[in-house]
Amino acid sequence: MAKQSRQRTFAGFEDDDLDTPDQADDDSTSVSDSRRATNSSLSRSSRAAVEGEPERLDGKVVYVVDAHMLIYQVFHAMPDMSGPQGQPVGAIHGFIRDVVDILQNKKPDYLFCAFDAPGGTFRHDLYQDYKLHREEMPLDLRLQIPNIRRMLDALGVATLEVPNYEADDILATIARRVDQLGGECLLVTNDKDCRQLITARVQVYNIRKNQVMGAVELKEEWGVRPEQVVDFQALVGDSVDNVPGVPLIGPKNARELLEKYETLEGVLDHANEVSGTKRRENLLNYREQALLSRQLVRLLDSVPLEIDWQAGRVGGIDQQQVKELCSEFGFRGLAERLSQLTVAEAPCEWHADYRTIATPQQLDELIREMSKQQRIVIDTETTSASPRWAEIVGYAFAWQAGQAYYIPVRAPRGEPRLDPQTTLEALRPVLENPAIEKIGQNLKYDMIVLRSAGVELRGAAFDTMVADYLLAPGERNHNLDDLAKRYLNHKTIKISELIGTGKKQKRMDKVPVELVTQYAAEDADVPLRLTTILQRRLSENGFDELFTSLELPLIEVLAELEFNGIKVNVDRLRDMSRRFGERMATLETEVYELAGGSFNIDSRLQLGKVLFEQLKLPVKKKTKSRTAPSTDADVLSELARHHPLPAKVLEYRQNAKLKSTYVDALPELVHPQTGRVHTSFKQDVAATGRLSSTDPNLQNIPVRTEVGREIRSAFLPGEPDWRLLTADYSQIELRVLAHFSGDAALQTAFAEDQDIHTRVASEVYGVPLDQVTREMRRSAKAINFGVIYGQSPFGLAKALDITKEEAASFIDAYFTRYRGVDEFMKKVLEDSRRNGYVSTILNRRRPIQGVRDSARRGDSRQRNLPERIAINTVIQGSAADLIKRAMINVYRRMRHERLRSRMLLQIHDELVFEFPPDELDQLAALVTEEMSGAAALSVPLKVDVKAGDNWAECEPW
C-alpha cells in the first residue's frame, strides 16, 4: 500500500526549535504535520468536511494510545539499548513493539497516538503546583521521542497533540466522538483519570496485563460507577500529579462516602455526619481544595481538535521507510514483525545453480577445479552449533556467483553420500593449501570443526561476518540471513525450515540431501557475492589495515583458544555444589528467623512484602515497570544498613547465581574426549571491539570475591605436571586515558610506576602520598574508573555513600587537577558530534548519534547515553585493540619458537596459558615482551605475570 502524502506544517515553531534546550518536556513535540492536531476555530460541520469525519462508526473499533504514559513505562521497563550509532533506542523498541501488538492482535479500524504538548496546561493556571514534583524527562528518553514519531509516521499511525491540553484530554475528546458515532473506543493507558471516560462503548485497556476495564471491572476495583470517578479522585487526591484531595480520605473512605452520598457535593454537604473527628474536620476545612481537585482530575472532552479520521485509519505503511528505520535503530526481531504488517517486498532476481556431489568421480572433478582457483568459499554443515562437539555432515564450496556445490558425507539412510574420511583426505590438499584463499561466514567455526577432524584450514582471506562487524559495529546481528537481506535483498533459507525447532528439532544429517544442498550451497554462494561489496566498503571507510592486520588474523588465534579449551576439575565442582547448597540452606534458615516466618526468597513480590510491609524498611526505588518497590542488588545493599535480612538475601542470591551458572553448569559442558570446557569467543558482539565469551561465559566469574576464587580454583592445566600462567594488563584503560589526554600528572604517575589511585587521592585531597588513607584511595579509585564510564555526581555519591554535593565537589576537584582529562573528553564529544563517530587507537570506528553541542551540555557533568558511549568506546575500544594485537603477536611468537605451551583464554585484559615447567621463563618473557610492546604509548604498558597450579592460585613468580 502506498504511503499517504503528508505535507508538513508548523504551529508556531521553526525547525531549529527541535534542538533547543529549554523545552519543558522533549525535543520533538513542537513539530506538527497533517497528522497532528492544531488549534482551530473551525466549526464542527466545516471540520467534518475537511477531515472526512465518518457519518457513523457502527461496528468499528478505535484505539487511542496515551503515548507519553506508555513511552515512560517502557523506558523504565526496558534494559539500556543502543542502536548501531550509539543512540539510545530502548524506548523506541518497547513503544513500537506495543503499537505493533495492537495492530497485529487487536486489529483496530482506527489508531491514534496522543502526545502531551510542550509547556504547561490550563490546569497549571488553576493550580500552579499541579505536577510540581514531576521529574524532568531523562536525557536518554528525550533523544528518543523524535525517533518514535518517525517510526509512527512510517507505520501510518496518526499522532495528535494540542497546546495547553494533556494527552488525556485528547483521549476524552476522541472517546466522546466515537461514542456519539456508535463506535467502540479502547483507551490504551494506565492513567486512572481515564476511568471517568468509561461508557457502554468506551473502555480502558491495560496493554501490560492485556486487560480491559469497563464499568463492571471499575466497580469491582474501586466500588464506584464511571460517573463517580472524578469525585472519587477529588477526595483521594493523586500524589503523582500533586492533586491535593482531602487529607486522611483514602480509597476505602471515598468509596463508602460516595456509596452513601452519591456525589462530591453530597459528601461535602453532609460532612458533619461523617464519623471520625479528623476526617470530619478535613471534609469541612478542605471543601474548596476538594472542588479544585475535581477540576484538576476532570478530563476535558471538548478539546479544539481536528481529528483527521482518514489519517487515523489503519494502513498506509511506508515499507521502505520502516525498513530503513529498523536498520538505523538496529531492530532485527522487530523488523521481522513489522514486515508482516507490510505488503511483501518483491525479492531480487536470484539466479543460482546448486549441485550435489554424489559420486567419487564428481568429487575428483570438483577438487581438480578448486585446485585451479585463487580463492574459494567454504562452509561446513555439521551436527552441532558447538564446533568441538560437531561431526561433519557435508561441505559446500563456491567460487563463481550463482554456482555452488555440496558434498554430503552423512545423510539419512538411502540418501546419496560419500565416505567421510575418504572425502576429507581428498579435500585436504585444497583445504590446507594457503595459496588457495579461503572465504567464509564465521570461518572460525569451520577452522575448529576441520581441526577437530584432523585438517588445518589455511589461507583465510576474508570473513563476511567480521567485515560487517567492522562496518556496522552497533548492529546486533551479523549473521548470513541478515547480511543477505541487507546487502543483496535476498531472503535466505532458514535453518529452522530444515531441522525445525524445539522438541521436534532434528540433526542436519537427518534432513534429505536435496534440501541440505540448497541450504548449504546458498551458504557458500551468499558470502561469495557479499565479499565484493564488503571489501569495497572496507576500503572506502579506511578499514583495510584494521581488517587485514588485526581482525582477520585474530580469527586463527581465537580458533586456537576454542580448540584448546581449559580443563576443569569436575569432582571439585561437585563438592563445591554441595557446599554452596549447604550455605544456601543455612542462609535460608537465617532469613526466615529474621523475617519471623518462611516465604519464597526467590519471589520478589513476597520478599517485598517482608521488607517493606512487615519490616517497614524504606522504599528506595520502584521496579522498572513502576508497579512495585524494587528489591534489586543495589536496593538490598542500601537496606542492609538498616537491617541484617537484606544482606542475607543478597548473599543467598549471589550463591544461587554462581551455583547455577558455573558450579552446576560447568560439569555438563565438559567435552567427553578432551575433559575440557571449550568456550566460544565472539568477535562480532561488543560494539567497543571487546571479545565476549559464551557457552560458558568465563568472563563473568567474580575476580575479587572468595566464592569467585573458589570457582577459579577448579580450572587446571590439562597435562600432568603442567601449570597455568596468567598475564594481565595493569590498569590498561587508565593508561590509555593518560595517553590520549596527555595529562602530565597522570603520565608522570604511570612513568614512575606509582599506585595511580593513591596518586590521584593525594592530588585531589591535597595530602602527601604517605598520608593517603585507605578510604581516600577507595574514593580515588571510584572516580578513576567512574570517569571512563561518564559517572555523574549522583552515581559517585551512591558508590561511595556520600552526598551528591560531596561527590560533585570531588569530581570538580579531580578535573581541576587533571585538566588534560577534562579537555580530552570535551574533544571526544565535539569530534563525535562533528564526525558522527568516534575512533579507537587502531582506527576502529563506532557511529554515534545524540551527542549534544557544548552549549547545550554547558558545565554539567551529566551525560546522556550517546555521550557516555562515545568516551567509553575510545578508551575501552582502544584497550580492546591492544589486547587483540598482543594476542596475535604472542600466538605467532609461540609458534615461531615452537613452544609446547598453549594459550587458553582471554578474559578482557588477561590472557591465560598452560605450560610445561621447563618453559616458564621463556613463556613469561615472551608474553611480557609482546603485551608491553603492543603499542608505543606515551606511558608504559605494564603486564603482571603470575603462575600457579590452578587459576585461583596463580601468584607472581
PDB file of N, CA and C in Angstrom, residues 862-940:
ATOM      1  N   GLN A 862      26.532  15.808  33.821  1.00  0.00           N
ATOM      2  CA  GLN A 862      25.526  14.799  33.491  1.00  0.00           C
ATOM      3  C   GLN A 862      25.595  14.508  32.000  1.00  0.00           C
ATOM      4  N   ARG A 863      25.881  13.256  31.648  1.00  0.00           N
ATOM      5  CA  ARG A 863      25.995  12.897  30.236  1.00  0.00           C
ATOM      6  C   ARG A 863      24.871  11.961  29.845  1.00  0.00           C
ATOM      7  N   ASN A 864      24.400  12.116  28.616  1.00  0.00           N
ATOM      8  CA  ASN A 864      23.389  11.179  28.121  1.00  0.00           C
ATOM      9  C   ASN A 864      24.078   9.916  27.619  1.00  0.00           C
ATOM     10  N   LEU A 865      23.280   8.934  27.220  1.00  0.00           N
ATOM     11  CA  LEU A 865      23.840   7.638  26.823  1.00  0.00           C
ATOM     12  C   LEU A 865      24.826   7.746  25.656  1.00  0.00           C
ATOM     13  N   PRO A 866      24.501   8.444  24.561  1.00  0.00           N
ATOM     14  CA  PRO A 866      25.481   8.545  23.462  1.00  0.00           C
ATOM     15  C   PRO A 866      26.798   9.167  23.902  1.00  0.00           C
ATOM     16  N   GLU A 867      26.751  10.142  24.810  1.00  0.00           N
ATOM     17  CA  GLU A 867      27.981  10.775  25.281  1.00  0.00           C
ATOM     18  C   GLU A 867      28.813   9.816  26.130  1.00  0.00           C
ATOM     19  N   ARG A 868      28.136   9.040  26.942  1.00  0.00           N
ATOM     20  CA  ARG A 868      28.866   8.036  27.736  1.00  0.00           C
ATOM     21  C   ARG A 868      29.478   6.988  26.814  1.00  0.00           C
ATOM     22  N   ILE A 869      28.712   6.561  25.813  1.00  0.00           N
ATOM     23  CA  ILE A 869      29.202   5.555  24.868  1.00  0.00           C
ATOM     24  C   ILE A 869      30.402   6.090  24.096  1.00  0.00           C
ATOM     25  N   ALA A 870      30.356   7.363  23.692  1.00  0.00           N
ATOM     26  CA  ALA A 870      31.438   7.942  22.890  1.00  0.00           C
ATOM     27  C   ALA A 870      32.765   7.878  23.635  1.00  0.00           C
ATOM     28  N   ILE A 871      32.772   8.351  24.877  1.00  0.00           N
ATOM     29  CA  ILE A 871      34.017   8.370  25.654  1.00  0.00           C
ATOM     30  C   ILE A 871      34.474   6.960  26.000  1.00  0.00           C
ATOM     31  N   ASN A 872      33.526   6.122  26.413  1.00  0.00           N
ATOM     32  CA  ASN A 872      33.877   4.754  26.783  1.00  0.00           C
ATOM     33  C   ASN A 872      34.443   3.975  25.603  1.00  0.00           C
ATOM     34  N   THR A 873      33.884   4.201  24.410  1.00  0.00           N
ATOM     35  CA  THR A 873      34.349   3.460  23.233  1.00  0.00           C
ATOM     36  C   THR A 873      35.794   3.796  22.904  1.00  0.00           C
ATOM     37  N   VAL A 874      36.149   5.068  22.979  1.00  0.00           N
ATOM     38  CA  VAL A 874      37.526   5.463  22.673  1.00  0.00           C
ATOM     39  C   VAL A 874      38.501   4.777  23.624  1.00  0.00           C
ATOM     40  N   ILE A 875      38.174   4.757  24.908  1.00  0.00           N
ATOM     41  CA  ILE A 875      39.095   4.208  25.904  1.00  0.00           C
ATOM     42  C   ILE A 875      39.040   2.684  25.928  1.00  0.00           C
ATOM     43  N   GLN A 876      37.839   2.132  26.145  1.00  0.00           N
ATOM     44  CA  GLN A 876      37.722   0.682  26.234  1.00  0.00           C
ATOM     45  C   GLN A 876      38.007   0.027  24.887  1.00  0.00           C
ATOM     46  N   GLY A 877      37.574   0.671  23.809  1.00  0.00           N
ATOM     47  CA  GLY A 877      37.837   0.118  22.471  1.00  0.00           C
ATOM     48  C   GLY A 877      39.314   0.083  22.143  1.00  0.00           C
ATOM     49  N   SER A 878      40.045   1.105  22.569  1.00  0.00           N
ATOM     50  CA  SER A 878      41.500   1.115  22.334  1.00  0.00           C
ATOM     51  C   SER A 878      42.184   0.025  23.153  1.00  0.00           C
ATOM     52  N   ALA A 879      41.731  -0.168  24.396  1.00  0.00           N
ATOM     53  CA  ALA A 879      42.276  -1.251  25.208  1.00  0.00           C
ATOM     54  C   ALA A 879      42.007  -2.601  24.545  1.00  0.00           C
ATOM     55  N   ALA A 880      40.809  -2.744  23.952  1.00  0.00           N
ATOM     56  CA  ALA A 880      40.482  -3.987  23.243  1.00  0.00           C
ATOM     57  C   ALA A 880      41.379  -4.183  22.030  1.00  0.00           C
ATOM     58  N   ASP A 881      41.673  -3.107  21.314  1.00  0.00           N
ATOM     59  CA  ASP A 881      42.597  -3.190  20.177  1.00  0.00           C
ATOM     60  C   ASP A 881      43.959  -3.712  20.619  1.00  0.00           C
ATOM     61  N   LEU A 882      44.429  -3.206  21.736  1.00  0.00           N
ATOM     62  CA  LEU A 882      45.777  -3.565  22.193  1.00  0.00           C
ATOM     63  C   LEU A 882      45.860  -5.021  22.625  1.00  0.00           C
ATOM     64  N   ILE A 883      44.868  -5.525  23.345  1.00  0.00           N
ATOM     65  CA  ILE A 883      44.926  -6.928  23.774  1.00  0.00           C
ATOM     66  C   ILE A 883      44.797  -7.852  22.567  1.00  0.00           C
ATOM     67  N   LYS A 884      44.033  -7.446  21.557  1.00  0.00           N
ATOM     68  CA  LYS A 884      43.927  -8.265  20.347  1.00  0.00           C
ATOM     69  C   LYS A 884      45.260  -8.329  19.608  1.00  0.00           C
ATOM     70  N   ARG A 885      45.899  -7.172  19.478  1.00  0.00           N
ATOM     71  CA  ARG A 885      47.216  -7.162  18.806  1.00  0.00           C
ATOM     72  C   ARG A 885      48.212  -7.997  19.597  1.00  0.00           C
ATOM     73  N   ALA A 886      48.160  -7.888  20.920  1.00  0.00           N
ATOM     74  CA  ALA A 886      49.071  -8.672  21.756  1.00  0.00           C
ATOM     75  C   ALA A 886      48.816 -10.165  21.579  1.00  0.00           C
ATOM     76  N   MET A 887      47.571 -10.575  21.504  1.00  0.00           N
ATOM     77  CA  MET A 887      47.244 -11.986  21.324  1.00  0.00           C
ATOM     78  C   MET A 887      47.844 -12.538  20.030  1.00  0.00           C
ATOM     79  N   ILE A 888      47.702 -11.756  18.960  1.00  0.00           N
ATOM     80  CA  ILE A 888      48.236 -12.193  17.665  1.00  0.00           C
ATOM     81  C   ILE A 888      49.747 -12.336  17.736  1.00  0.00           C
ATOM     82  N   ASN A 889      50.407 -11.336  18.315  1.00  0.00           N
ATOM     83  CA  ASN A 889      51.869 -11.366  18.382  1.00  0.00           C
ATOM     84  C   ASN A 889      52.374 -12.486  19.293  1.00  0.00           C
ATOM     85  N   VAL A 890      51.704 -12.698  20.415  1.00  0.00           N
ATOM     86  CA  VAL A 890      52.091 -13.782  21.317  1.00  0.00           C
ATOM     87  C   VAL A 890      51.904 -15.131  20.627  1.00  0.00           C
ATOM     88  N   TYR A 891      50.781 -15.310  19.961  1.00  0.00           N
ATOM     89  CA  TYR A 891      50.481 -16.569  19.268  1.00  0.00           C
ATOM     90  C   TYR A 891      51.538 -16.861  18.201  1.00  0.00           C
ATOM     91  N   ARG A 892      51.903 -15.858  17.436  1.00  0.00           N
ATOM     92  CA  ARG A 892      52.894 -16.068  16.375  1.00  0.00           C
ATOM     93  C   ARG A 892      54.265 -16.378  16.949  1.00  0.00           C
ATOM     94  N   ARG A 893      54.633 -15.691  18.031  1.00  0.00           N
ATOM     95  CA  ARG A 893      55.925 -15.967  18.668  1.00  0.00           C
ATOM     96  C   ARG A 893      55.965 -17.375  19.236  1.00  0.00           C
ATOM     97  N   MET A 894      54.886 -17.806  19.853  1.00  0.00           N
ATOM     98  CA  MET A 894      54.842 -19.151  20.421  1.00  0.00           C
ATOM     99  C   MET A 894      55.011 -20.209  19.337  1.00  0.00           C
ATOM    100  N   ARG A 895      54.383 -19.977  18.195  1.00  0.00           N
ATOM    101  CA  ARG A 895      54.531 -20.927  17.086  1.00  0.00           C
ATOM    102  C   ARG A 895      55.942 -20.873  16.502  1.00  0.00           C
ATOM    103  N   HIS A 896      56.460 -19.662  16.365  1.00  0.00           N
ATOM    104  CA  HIS A 896      57.797 -19.499  15.791  1.00  0.00           C
ATOM    105  C   HIS A 896      58.856 -20.156  16.668  1.00  0.00           C
ATOM    106  N   GLU A 897      58.704 -20.024  17.992  1.00  0.00           N
ATOM    107  CA  GLU A 897      59.687 -20.595  18.910  1.00  0.00           C
ATOM    108  C   GLU A 897      59.345 -22.028  19.298  1.00  0.00           C
ATOM    109  N   ARG A 898      58.286 -22.562  18.661  1.00  0.00           N
ATOM    110  CA  ARG A 898      57.896 -23.964  18.819  1.00  0.00           C
ATOM    111  C   ARG A 898      57.675 -24.353  20.288  1.00  0.00           C
ATOM    112  N   LEU A 899      57.016 -23.485  21.007  1.00  0.00           N
ATOM    113  CA  LEU A 899      56.700 -23.803  22.399  1.00  0.00           C
ATOM    114  C   LEU A 899      55.584 -24.842  22.456  1.00  0.00           C
ATOM    115  N   ARG A 900      55.674 -25.703  23.449  1.00  0.00           N
ATOM    116  CA  ARG A 900      54.583 -26.643  23.693  1.00  0.00           C
ATOM    117  C   ARG A 900      53.446 -25.971  24.463  1.00  0.00           C
ATOM    118  N   SER A 901      53.750 -24.863  25.122  1.00  0.00           N
ATOM    119  CA  SER A 901      52.752 -24.109  25.883  1.00  0.00           C
ATOM    120  C   SER A 901      51.578 -23.719  24.983  1.00  0.00           C
ATOM    121  N   ARG A 902      50.413 -23.539  25.604  1.00  0.00           N
ATOM    122  CA  ARG A 902      49.210 -23.199  24.836  1.00  0.00           C
ATOM    123  C   ARG A 902      48.516 -21.991  25.453  1.00  0.00           C
ATOM    124  N   MET A 903      47.976 -21.136  24.569  1.00  0.00           N
ATOM    125  CA  MET A 903      47.113 -20.053  25.015  1.00  0.00           C
ATOM    126  C   MET A 903      45.700 -20.620  25.146  1.00  0.00           C
ATOM    127  N   LEU A 904      45.033 -20.348  26.296  1.00  0.00           N
ATOM    128  CA  LEU A 904      43.738 -20.974  26.568  1.00  0.00           C
ATOM    129  C   LEU A 904      42.569 -19.993  26.606  1.00  0.00           C
ATOM    130  N   LEU A 905      42.767 -18.857  27.244  1.00  0.00           N
ATOM    131  CA  LEU A 905      41.641 -17.941  27.471  1.00  0.00           C
ATOM    132  C   LEU A 905      42.077 -16.497  27.297  1.00  0.00           C
ATOM    133  N   GLN A 906      41.108 -15.659  26.928  1.00  0.00           N
ATOM    134  CA  GLN A 906      41.246 -14.211  27.007  1.00  0.00           C
ATOM    135  C   GLN A 906      40.096 -13.698  27.844  1.00  0.00           C
ATOM    136  N   ILE A 907      40.399 -13.081  28.967  1.00  0.00           N
ATOM    137  CA  ILE A 907      39.377 -12.541  29.861  1.00  0.00           C
ATOM    138  C   ILE A 907      39.604 -11.032  29.938  1.00  0.00           C
ATOM    139  N   HIS A 908      39.069 -10.320  28.957  1.00  0.00           N
ATOM    140  CA  HIS A 908      39.216  -8.865  28.850  1.00  0.00           C
ATOM    141  C   HIS A 908      40.680  -8.467  28.737  1.00  0.00           C
ATOM    142  N   ASP A 909      41.326  -8.088  29.840  1.00  0.00           N
ATOM    143  CA  ASP A 909      42.717  -7.623  29.783  1.00  0.00           C
ATOM    144  C   ASP A 909      43.700  -8.701  30.215  1.00  0.00           C
ATOM    145  N   GLU A 910      43.229  -9.934  30.361  1.00  0.00           N
ATOM    146  CA  GLU A 910      44.052 -11.028  30.897  1.00  0.00           C
ATOM    147  C   GLU A 910      44.109 -12.174  29.898  1.00  0.00           C
ATOM    148  N   LEU A 911      45.294 -12.761  29.765  1.00  0.00           N
ATOM    149  CA  LEU A 911      45.481 -13.970  28.972  1.00  0.00           C
ATOM    150  C   LEU A 911      45.871 -15.108  29.906  1.00  0.00           C
ATOM    151  N   VAL A 912      45.353 -16.308  29.608  1.00  0.00           N
ATOM    152  CA  VAL A 912      45.632 -17.488  30.426  1.00  0.00           C
ATOM    153  C   VAL A 912      46.297 -18.551  29.547  1.00  0.00           C
ATOM    154  N   PHE A 913      47.394 -19.131  30.056  1.00  0.00           N
ATOM    155  CA  PHE A 913      48.163 -20.136  29.318  1.00  0.00           C
ATOM    156  C   PHE A 913      48.344 -21.375  30.197  1.00  0.00           C
ATOM    157  N   GLU A 914      48.648 -22.511  29.557  1.00  0.00           N
ATOM    158  CA  GLU A 914      49.151 -23.674  30.278  1.00  0.00           C
ATOM    159  C   GLU A 914      50.537 -23.984  29.720  1.00  0.00           C
ATOM    160  N   PHE A 915      51.462 -24.466  30.598  1.00  0.00           N
ATOM    161  CA  PHE A 915      52.837 -24.618  30.152  1.00  0.00           C
ATOM    162  C   PHE A 915      53.526 -25.756  30.904  1.00  0.00           C
ATOM    163  N   PRO A 916      54.487 -26.396  30.254  1.00  0.00           N
ATOM    164  CA  PRO A 916      55.325 -27.371  30.960  1.00  0.00           C
ATOM    165  C   PRO A 916      56.351 -26.619  31.799  1.00  0.00           C
ATOM    166  N   PRO A 917      56.807 -27.206  32.908  1.00  0.00           N
ATOM    167  CA  PRO A 917      57.685 -26.481  33.842  1.00  0.00           C
ATOM    168  C   PRO A 917      58.918 -25.869  33.190  1.00  0.00           C
ATOM    169  N   ASP A 918      59.490 -26.548  32.190  1.00  0.00           N
ATOM    170  CA  ASP A 918      60.745 -26.059  31.623  1.00  0.00           C
ATOM    171  C   ASP A 918      60.561 -24.848  30.710  1.00  0.00           C
ATOM    172  N   GLU A 919      59.316 -24.436  30.432  1.00  0.00           N
ATOM    173  CA  GLU A 919      59.090 -23.302  29.535  1.00  0.00           C
ATOM    174  C   GLU A 919      58.628 -22.036  30.272  1.00  0.00           C
ATOM    175  N   LEU A 920      58.598 -22.081  31.597  1.00  0.00           N
ATOM    176  CA  LEU A 920      58.072 -20.944  32.349  1.00  0.00           C
ATOM    177  C   LEU A 920      58.808 -19.654  32.030  1.00  0.00           C
ATOM    178  N   ASP A 921      60.121 -19.640  32.149  1.00  0.00           N
ATOM    179  CA  ASP A 921      60.877 -18.403  31.936  1.00  0.00           C
ATOM    180  C   ASP A 921      60.710 -17.892  30.513  1.00  0.00           C
ATOM    181  N   GLN A 922      60.792 -18.793  29.549  1.00  0.00           N
ATOM    182  CA  GLN A 922      60.698 -18.396  28.152  1.00  0.00           C
ATOM    183  C   GLN A 922      59.299 -17.842  27.838  1.00  0.00           C
ATOM    184  N   LEU A 923      58.276 -18.535  28.338  1.00  0.00           N
ATOM    185  CA  LEU A 923      56.906 -18.093  28.077  1.00  0.00           C
ATOM    186  C   LEU A 923      56.631 -16.758  28.750  1.00  0.00           C
ATOM    187  N   ALA A 924      57.025 -16.623  30.002  1.00  0.00           N
ATOM    188  CA  ALA A 924      56.769 -15.378  30.731  1.00  0.00           C
ATOM    189  C   ALA A 924      57.463 -14.199  30.052  1.00  0.00           C
ATOM    190  N   ALA A 925      58.697 -14.390  29.619  1.00  0.00           N
ATOM    191  CA  ALA A 925      59.432 -13.305  28.955  1.00  0.00           C
ATOM    192  C   ALA A 925      58.777 -12.947  27.631  1.00  0.00           C
ATOM    193  N   LEU A 926      58.406 -13.969  26.876  1.00  0.00           N
ATOM    194  CA  LEU A 926      57.778 -13.762  25.563  1.00  0.00           C
ATOM    195  C   LEU A 926      56.470 -12.980  25.710  1.00  0.00           C
ATOM    196  N   VAL A 927      55.615 -13.433  26.637  1.00  0.00           N
ATOM    197  CA  VAL A 927      54.316 -12.801  26.818  1.00  0.00           C
ATOM    198  C   VAL A 927      54.465 -11.361  27.293  1.00  0.00           C
ATOM    199  N   THR A 928      55.365 -11.142  28.255  1.00  0.00           N
ATOM    200  CA  THR A 928      55.587  -9.791  28.778  1.00  0.00           C
ATOM    201  C   THR A 928      56.068  -8.861  27.675  1.00  0.00           C
ATOM    202  N   GLU A 929      56.998  -9.337  26.863  1.00  0.00           N
ATOM    203  CA  GLU A 929      57.558  -8.511  25.800  1.00  0.00           C
ATOM    204  C   GLU A 929      56.501  -8.136  24.763  1.00  0.00           C
ATOM    205  N   GLU A 930      55.707  -9.118  24.337  1.00  0.00           N
ATOM    206  CA  GLU A 930      54.734  -8.840  23.283  1.00  0.00           C
ATOM    207  C   GLU A 930      53.551  -8.016  23.782  1.00  0.00           C
ATOM    208  N   MET A 931      53.106  -8.260  25.008  1.00  0.00           N
ATOM    209  CA  MET A 931      51.987  -7.477  25.527  1.00  0.00           C
ATOM    210  C   MET A 931      52.400  -6.039  25.807  1.00  0.00           C
ATOM    211  N   SER A 932      53.563  -5.853  26.411  1.00  0.00           N
ATOM    212  CA  SER A 932      54.003  -4.486  26.722  1.00  0.00           C
ATOM    213  C   SER A 932      54.388  -3.728  25.459  1.00  0.00           C
ATOM    214  N   GLY A 933      54.690  -4.451  24.393  1.00  0.00           N
ATOM    215  CA  GLY A 933      55.068  -3.793  23.130  1.00  0.00           C
ATOM    216  C   GLY A 933      53.952  -3.740  22.106  1.00  0.00           C
ATOM    217  N   ALA A 934      52.721  -3.956  22.525  1.00  0.00           N
ATOM    218  CA  ALA A 934      51.597  -3.966  21.593  1.00  0.00           C
ATOM    219  C   ALA A 934      51.375  -2.611  20.931  1.00  0.00           C
ATOM    220  N   ALA A 935      51.772  -1.534  21.595  1.00  0.00           N
ATOM    221  CA  ALA A 935      51.661  -0.191  21.020  1.00  0.00           C
ATOM    222  C   ALA A 935      52.641   0.721  21.739  1.00  0.00           C
ATOM    223  N   ALA A 936      53.086   1.750  21.024  1.00  0.00           N
ATOM    224  CA  ALA A 936      54.015   2.718  21.604  1.00  0.00           C
ATOM    225  C   ALA A 936      53.201   3.872  22.182  1.00  0.00           C
ATOM    226  N   LEU A 937      52.773   3.714  23.439  1.00  0.00           N
ATOM    227  CA  LEU A 937      52.007   4.765  24.098  1.00  0.00           C
ATOM    228  C   LEU A 937      52.950   5.748  24.785  1.00  0.00           C
ATOM    229  N   SER A 938      52.407   6.868  25.195  1.00  0.00           N
ATOM    230  CA  SER A 938      53.206   7.852  25.919  1.00  0.00           C
ATOM    231  C   SER A 938      53.412   7.455  27.371  1.00  0.00           C
ATOM    232  N   VAL A 939      52.790   6.376  27.795  1.00  0.00           N
ATOM    233  CA  VAL A 939      53.027   5.795  29.123  1.00  0.00           C
ATOM    234  C   VAL A 939      53.331   4.317  28.923  1.00  0.00           C
ATOM    235  N   PRO A 940      54.102   3.707  29.820  1.00  0.00           N
ATOM    236  CA  PRO A 940      54.441   2.292  29.637  1.00  0.00           C
ATOM    237  C   PRO A 940      53.236   1.385  29.853  1.00  0.00           C
TER     238      PRO A 940
END
